[in-house]
Tab-separated table of C-alpha atoms and ligand atoms in Angstrom:
chain	number	residue	atom	x	y	z
L	228	UNK	CA	33.379	-9.394	-26.157
L	229	UNK	CA	31.163	-8.852	-23.130
L	230	UNK	CA	28.715	-11.613	-22.533
L	231	UNK	CA	25.141	-10.510	-23.016
L	232	UNK	CA	22.132	-12.784	-22.736
L	233	UNK	CA	21.933	-13.053	-26.511
L	234	UNK	CA	25.553	-14.149	-26.901
L	235	UNK	CA	25.446	-16.655	-24.069
L	236	UNK	CA	24.771	-20.117	-25.368
L	237	UNK	CA	22.568	-22.025	-23.014
L	238	UNK	CA	21.790	-25.383	-24.596
L	239	UNK	CA	18.248	-25.368	-23.380
L	240	UNK	CA	16.301	-22.454	-21.945
L	241	UNK	CA	13.066	-22.880	-20.031
L	242	UNK	CA	9.898	-21.759	-21.794
L	243	UNK	CA	8.236	-20.922	-18.487
L	244	UNK	CA	10.059	-19.787	-15.322
L	245	UNK	CA	8.263	-19.303	-12.025
L	246	UNK	CA	9.857	-17.447	-9.131
L	247	UNK	CA	9.165	-17.254	-5.422
L	248	UNK	CA	10.922	-14.067	-4.373
L	249	UNK	CA	11.568	-14.648	-0.677
L	250	UNK	CA	13.765	-12.869	1.851
L	251	UNK	CA	12.633	-9.229	1.628
L	252	UNK	CA	11.879	-9.042	5.347
L	253	UNK	CA	15.221	-10.531	6.404
L	254	UNK	CA	17.056	-8.277	3.953
L	255	UNK	CA	15.556	-5.255	5.724
L	256	UNK	CA	15.934	-6.633	9.261
L	257	UNK	CA	19.651	-7.285	8.702
L	258	UNK	CA	20.045	-3.599	7.901
L	259	UNK	CA	17.959	-2.451	10.855
L	260	UNK	CA	15.265	-1.219	8.448
L	261	UNK	CA	11.487	-1.770	8.593
L	262	UNK	CA	10.248	-4.831	6.673
L	263	UNK	CA	8.456	-2.618	4.169
L	264	UNK	CA	11.805	-1.211	2.985
L	265	UNK	CA	12.694	-4.788	2.101
L	266	UNK	CA	9.482	-5.138	0.112
L	267	UNK	CA	10.205	-1.868	-1.693
L	268	UNK	CA	13.681	-3.095	-2.586
L	269	UNK	CA	12.145	-6.443	-3.582
L	270	UNK	CA	9.745	-4.714	-5.999
L	271	UNK	CA	12.660	-2.785	-7.504
L	272	UNK	CA	14.421	-6.101	-8.026
L	273	UNK	CA	11.354	-7.595	-9.723
L	274	UNK	CA	11.618	-4.743	-12.212
L	275	UNK	CA	15.360	-5.376	-12.803
L	276	UNK	CA	14.862	-9.120	-13.092
L	277	UNK	CA	11.968	-8.882	-15.549
L	278	UNK	CA	13.904	-6.482	-17.764
L	279	UNK	CA	16.876	-8.829	-17.700
L	280	UNK	CA	14.801	-11.934	-18.412
L	281	UNK	CA	13.011	-10.198	-21.277
L	282	UNK	CA	16.354	-10.116	-23.129
L	283	UNK	CA	16.290	-13.897	-23.277
L	284	UNK	CA	13.952	-15.793	-25.585
L	285	UNK	CA	11.939	-16.900	-22.550
L	286	UNK	CA	8.223	-16.772	-23.237
L	287	UNK	CA	6.638	-16.922	-19.786
L	288	UNK	CA	7.681	-15.632	-16.379
L	289	UNK	CA	5.476	-16.005	-13.314
L	290	UNK	CA	6.154	-14.105	-10.091
L	291	UNK	CA	4.635	-14.839	-6.693
L	292	UNK	CA	3.867	-11.384	-5.303
L	293	UNK	CA	1.266	-12.131	-2.630
L	294	UNK	CA	-0.164	-15.455	-1.494
L	295	UNK	CA	-3.629	-16.198	-0.133
L	296	UNK	CA	-1.790	-17.044	3.117
L	297	UNK	CA	0.005	-13.674	3.291
L	298	UNK	CA	-3.259	-12.138	4.595
L	299	UNK	CA	-2.313	-13.527	8.018
L	300	UNK	CA	0.562	-11.011	8.292
L	301	UNK	CA	0.065	-7.812	10.347
L	302	UNK	CA	-2.333	-5.410	8.641
L	303	UNK	CA	0.309	-2.669	8.218
L	304	UNK	CA	2.530	-5.075	6.301
L	305	UNK	CA	-0.341	-6.336	4.114
L	306	UNK	CA	-1.547	-2.813	3.297
L	307	UNK	CA	2.029	-1.633	2.747
L	308	UNK	CA	2.655	-4.540	0.386
L	309	UNK	CA	-0.442	-3.706	-1.651
L	310	UNK	CA	0.648	-0.071	-1.956
L	311	UNK	CA	4.113	-1.205	-3.098
L	312	UNK	CA	2.673	-3.635	-5.653
L	313	UNK	CA	0.366	-0.942	-7.023
L	314	UNK	CA	3.271	1.493	-7.332
L	315	UNK	CA	5.359	-1.221	-8.980
L	316	UNK	CA	2.669	-1.825	-11.610
L	317	UNK	CA	2.023	1.837	-12.325
L	318	UNK	CA	5.725	2.619	-12.594
L	319	UNK	CA	6.861	-0.425	-14.559
L	320	UNK	CA	4.048	-1.139	-16.973
L	321	UNK	CA	4.930	1.584	-19.513
L	322	UNK	CA	8.496	0.156	-19.600
L	323	UNK	CA	7.266	-3.415	-19.832
L	324	UNK	CA	4.912	-2.391	-22.602
L	325	UNK	CA	7.826	-0.977	-24.589
L	326	UNK	CA	9.673	-4.266	-24.159
L	327	UNK	CA	6.712	-6.137	-25.652
L	328	UNK	CA	5.710	-7.745	-22.358
L	329	UNK	CA	2.116	-8.829	-21.849
L	330	UNK	CA	0.761	-8.807	-18.299
L	331	UNK	CA	-1.621	-11.297	-16.851
L	332	UNK	CA	-2.958	-11.775	-13.330
L	333	UNK	CA	-3.196	-15.123	-11.527
L	334	UNK	CA	-5.302	-15.378	-8.395
L	335	UNK	CA	-8.411	-13.956	-6.789
L	336	UNK	CA	-8.393	-10.434	-8.182
L	337	UNK	CA	-11.696	-9.299	-6.679
L	338	UNK	CA	-10.428	-9.682	-3.087
L	339	UNK	CA	-7.614	-7.157	-3.630
L	340	UNK	CA	-8.039	-3.434	-2.818
L	341	UNK	CA	-9.892	-1.549	-5.553
L	342	UNK	CA	-6.935	0.641	-6.570
L	343	UNK	CA	-4.691	-2.368	-7.012
L	344	UNK	CA	-7.380	-4.176	-9.028
L	345	UNK	CA	-7.743	-1.102	-11.236
L	346	UNK	CA	-3.970	-0.854	-11.770
L	347	UNK	CA	-3.808	-4.545	-12.722
L	348	UNK	CA	-6.771	-4.226	-15.098
L	349	UNK	CA	-5.255	-1.167	-16.785
L	350	UNK	CA	-1.929	-2.965	-17.152
L	351	UNK	CA	-3.577	-6.016	-18.722
L	352	UNK	CA	-5.559	-3.879	-21.167
L	353	UNK	CA	-2.549	-1.796	-22.172
L	354	UNK	CA	-0.366	-4.830	-22.857
L	355	UNK	CA	-2.908	-7.322	-24.202
L	356	UNK	CA	-1.526	-7.327	-27.759
L	357	UNK	CA	2.115	-7.804	-26.749
L	358	UNK	CA	3.644	-11.124	-27.655
L	359	UNK	CA	7.339	-11.173	-26.791
L	360	UNK	CA	6.973	-12.371	-23.217
L	361	UNK	CA	4.071	-12.923	-20.853
L	362	UNK	CA	4.542	-11.842	-17.255
L	363	UNK	CA	2.095	-13.467	-14.881
L	364	UNK	CA	1.631	-11.650	-11.597
L	365	UNK	CA	0.400	-14.002	-8.905
L	366	UNK	CA	-1.170	-11.565	-6.435
L	367	UNK	CA	-3.569	-13.107	-3.939
L	368	UNK	CA	-2.726	-16.475	-5.438
L	369	UNK	CA	-2.977	-19.879	-3.762
L	370	UNK	CA	-2.468	-23.210	-5.516
L	371	UNK	CA	-5.180	-24.962	-3.530
L	372	UNK	CA	-7.547	-22.006	-3.959
L	373	UNK	CA	-6.913	-22.226	-7.704
L	374	UNK	CA	-7.915	-25.902	-7.803
L	375	UNK	CA	-10.988	-25.225	-5.656
L	376	UNK	CA	-11.988	-22.332	-7.954
L	377	UNK	CA	-11.578	-24.605	-10.990
L	378	UNK	CA	-13.769	-27.321	-9.445
L	379	UNK	CA	-16.431	-24.753	-8.541
L	380	UNK	CA	-16.544	-23.552	-12.141
L	381	UNK	CA	-16.654	-27.086	-13.553
L	382	UNK	CA	-19.635	-27.895	-11.332
L	383	UNK	CA	-21.353	-24.562	-12.016
L	384	UNK	CA	-21.027	-25.185	-15.750
L	385	UNK	CA	-22.439	-28.692	-15.388
L	386	UNK	CA	-19.417	-30.392	-16.987
L	387	UNK	CA	-19.915	-34.152	-16.939
L	388	UNK	CA	-17.302	-36.396	-15.286
L	389	UNK	CA	-16.328	-38.186	-18.525
L	390	UNK	CA	-15.351	-34.839	-20.042
L	391	UNK	CA	-12.828	-34.094	-17.295
L	392	UNK	CA	-9.259	-35.129	-17.912
L	393	UNK	CA	-5.915	-33.538	-17.035
L	394	UNK	CA	-5.886	-31.404	-20.162
L	395	UNK	CA	-9.450	-30.122	-19.919
L	396	UNK	CA	-9.042	-29.501	-16.178
L	397	UNK	CA	-6.086	-27.240	-17.004
L	398	UNK	CA	-8.433	-24.953	-18.956
L	399	UNK	CA	-10.255	-24.151	-15.708
L	400	UNK	CA	-7.135	-23.060	-13.846
L	401	UNK	CA	-5.982	-19.417	-13.665
L	402	UNK	CA	-3.129	-20.493	-15.949
L	403	UNK	CA	-5.422	-21.636	-18.802
L	404	UNK	CA	-3.498	-21.497	-22.069
L	405	UNK	CA	-0.071	-21.248	-20.398
L	406	UNK	CA	2.464	-24.076	-20.663
L	407	UNK	CA	3.517	-25.946	-17.525
L	408	UNK	CA	6.400	-24.504	-15.512
L	409	UNK	CA	9.841	-25.736	-16.624
L	410	UNK	CA	11.962	-24.135	-13.923
L	411	UNK	CA	10.888	-22.899	-10.498
L	412	UNK	CA	13.237	-20.789	-8.409
L	413	UNK	CA	12.987	-19.837	-4.750
L	414	UNK	CA	15.310	-17.335	-3.156
L	415	UNK	CA	15.783	-16.693	0.564
L	416	UNK	CA	17.083	-20.055	1.820
L	417	UNK	CA	13.795	-21.953	2.230
L	418	UNK	CA	13.275	-25.394	0.705
L	419	UNK	CA	9.572	-25.300	-0.035
L	420	UNK	CA	7.197	-23.800	-2.571
L	421	UNK	CA	4.402	-22.635	-0.301
L	422	UNK	CA	1.286	-23.456	-2.309
L	423	UNK	CA	2.634	-21.968	-5.542
L	424	UNK	CA	1.476	-23.456	-8.871
L	425	UNK	CA	1.091	-26.888	-7.344
L	426	UNK	CA	-0.602	-28.333	-10.454
L	427	UNK	CA	1.678	-26.647	-13.010
L	428	UNK	CA	4.988	-27.615	-11.350
L	429	UNK	CA	4.373	-31.367	-11.153
L	430	UNK	CA	7.370	-31.960	-13.464
L	431	UNK	CA	9.295	-28.725	-12.993
L	432	UNK	CA	12.977	-28.524	-12.229
L	433	UNK	CA	13.668	-26.915	-8.845
L	434	UNK	CA	16.303	-24.329	-8.037
L	435	UNK	CA	16.869	-23.021	-4.519
L	436	UNK	CA	19.284	-20.311	-3.464
L	437	UNK	CA	20.275	-18.785	-0.133
L	438	UNK	CA	20.449	-15.312	-1.722
L	439	UNK	CA	17.746	-12.991	-0.386
L	440	UNK	CA	15.430	-11.690	-3.111
L	441	UNK	CA	16.542	-8.019	-3.087
L	442	UNK	CA	20.135	-9.237	-3.672
L	443	UNK	CA	19.223	-11.790	-6.366
L	444	UNK	CA	20.899	-10.469	-9.506
L	445	UNK	CA	21.767	-11.252	-13.107
L	446	UNK	CA	24.580	-13.646	-12.139
L	447	UNK	CA	22.239	-15.575	-9.863
L	448	UNK	CA	19.584	-16.030	-12.532
L	449	UNK	CA	22.256	-17.094	-15.005
L	450	UNK	CA	23.452	-19.711	-12.496
L	451	UNK	CA	19.894	-21.059	-12.310
L	452	UNK	CA	19.529	-21.088	-16.106
L	453	UNK	CA	22.848	-22.851	-16.579
L	454	UNK	CA	21.949	-25.464	-13.989
L	455	UNK	CA	18.607	-25.993	-15.751
L	456	UNK	CA	20.260	-26.373	-19.161
L	457	UNK	CA	22.374	-29.261	-17.817
L	458	UNK	CA	19.503	-31.307	-16.486
L	459	UNK	CA	17.924	-34.243	-18.196
L	460	UNK	CA	14.169	-34.111	-18.101
L	461	UNK	CA	12.457	-37.424	-18.590
L	462	UNK	CA	8.911	-36.758	-17.375
L	463	UNK	CA	8.726	-40.244	-15.915
L	464	UNK	CA	10.080	-41.943	-19.063
L	465	UNK	CA	13.503	-43.499	-19.563
V	200	LIG	C1	8.837	-12.266	0.447
V	200	LIG	O1	9.593	-11.771	1.492
V	200	LIG	C2	7.793	-11.300	-0.016
V	200	LIG	C3	6.401	-11.699	0.257
V	200	LIG	C4	6.011	-12.769	0.869
V	200	LIG	C5	5.368	-10.786	-0.218
V	200	LIG	P1	9.241	-12.104	3.009
V	200	LIG	O2	8.416	-10.994	3.556
V	200	LIG	O3	8.645	-13.456	3.160
V	200	LIG	O4	10.689	-12.054	3.659
V	200	LIG	P2	11.258	-12.935	4.863
V	200	LIG	O5	11.038	-14.378	4.529
V	200	LIG	O6	10.516	-12.517	6.108
V	200	LIG	O7	12.707	-12.575	4.901
V	201	LIG	MG1	9.410	-15.308	3.654
């Protein structure tokens, strides 16, 4: 019998996977194509990967689509990326909706172009009652910016110091209500996480791969899941 995600027996699946899809630019450059072709192919792979992951009983998937630091790239690339992300949302959301996927945005939404904001808002409204899997799109997201935004809100709301602890602080982050990240994956042969979910990954398991994001396929994600299922997580205990 062919192995499908439902017949594969992973001892322990992550509840929350975060992914840093890196390597789109190099994927394109190696083919003599403009970087934006790599981003287009990368968006197509996000779609494939989300559909594949939604077959597993994995509750939360978070994708890093655009960081607060990505604004420093040339304007054509930034604007091109936004257009690709908008197209990705408009094209994929009806499919995601059918799969029971709920969309959520993490980051500073109001700094994004209006059309992209509108597409994200429509997607969140359309899928708000879905419960099978939550897909968090981190567009214009920065981990430090997230902590700064949380502190600003705490102060603005006049929260007193004795009422702040790790749990209550978590309610002020973009990820309020989401569980911490169990497994974080980065493609594209870089050993860093570039300001992604720095609070939520304090005890995550890391998985790095040399595969460039547009080439990252079902076998590669299964390798990451299998590796995760074999780890012993102790959270600082024995
Ligand atoms: C990742 O691919 C996509 C985004 C950052 C939006 P890159 O554009 O970083 O690709 P490389 O690292 O140059 O290959
Ligand atoms: Mg990169």
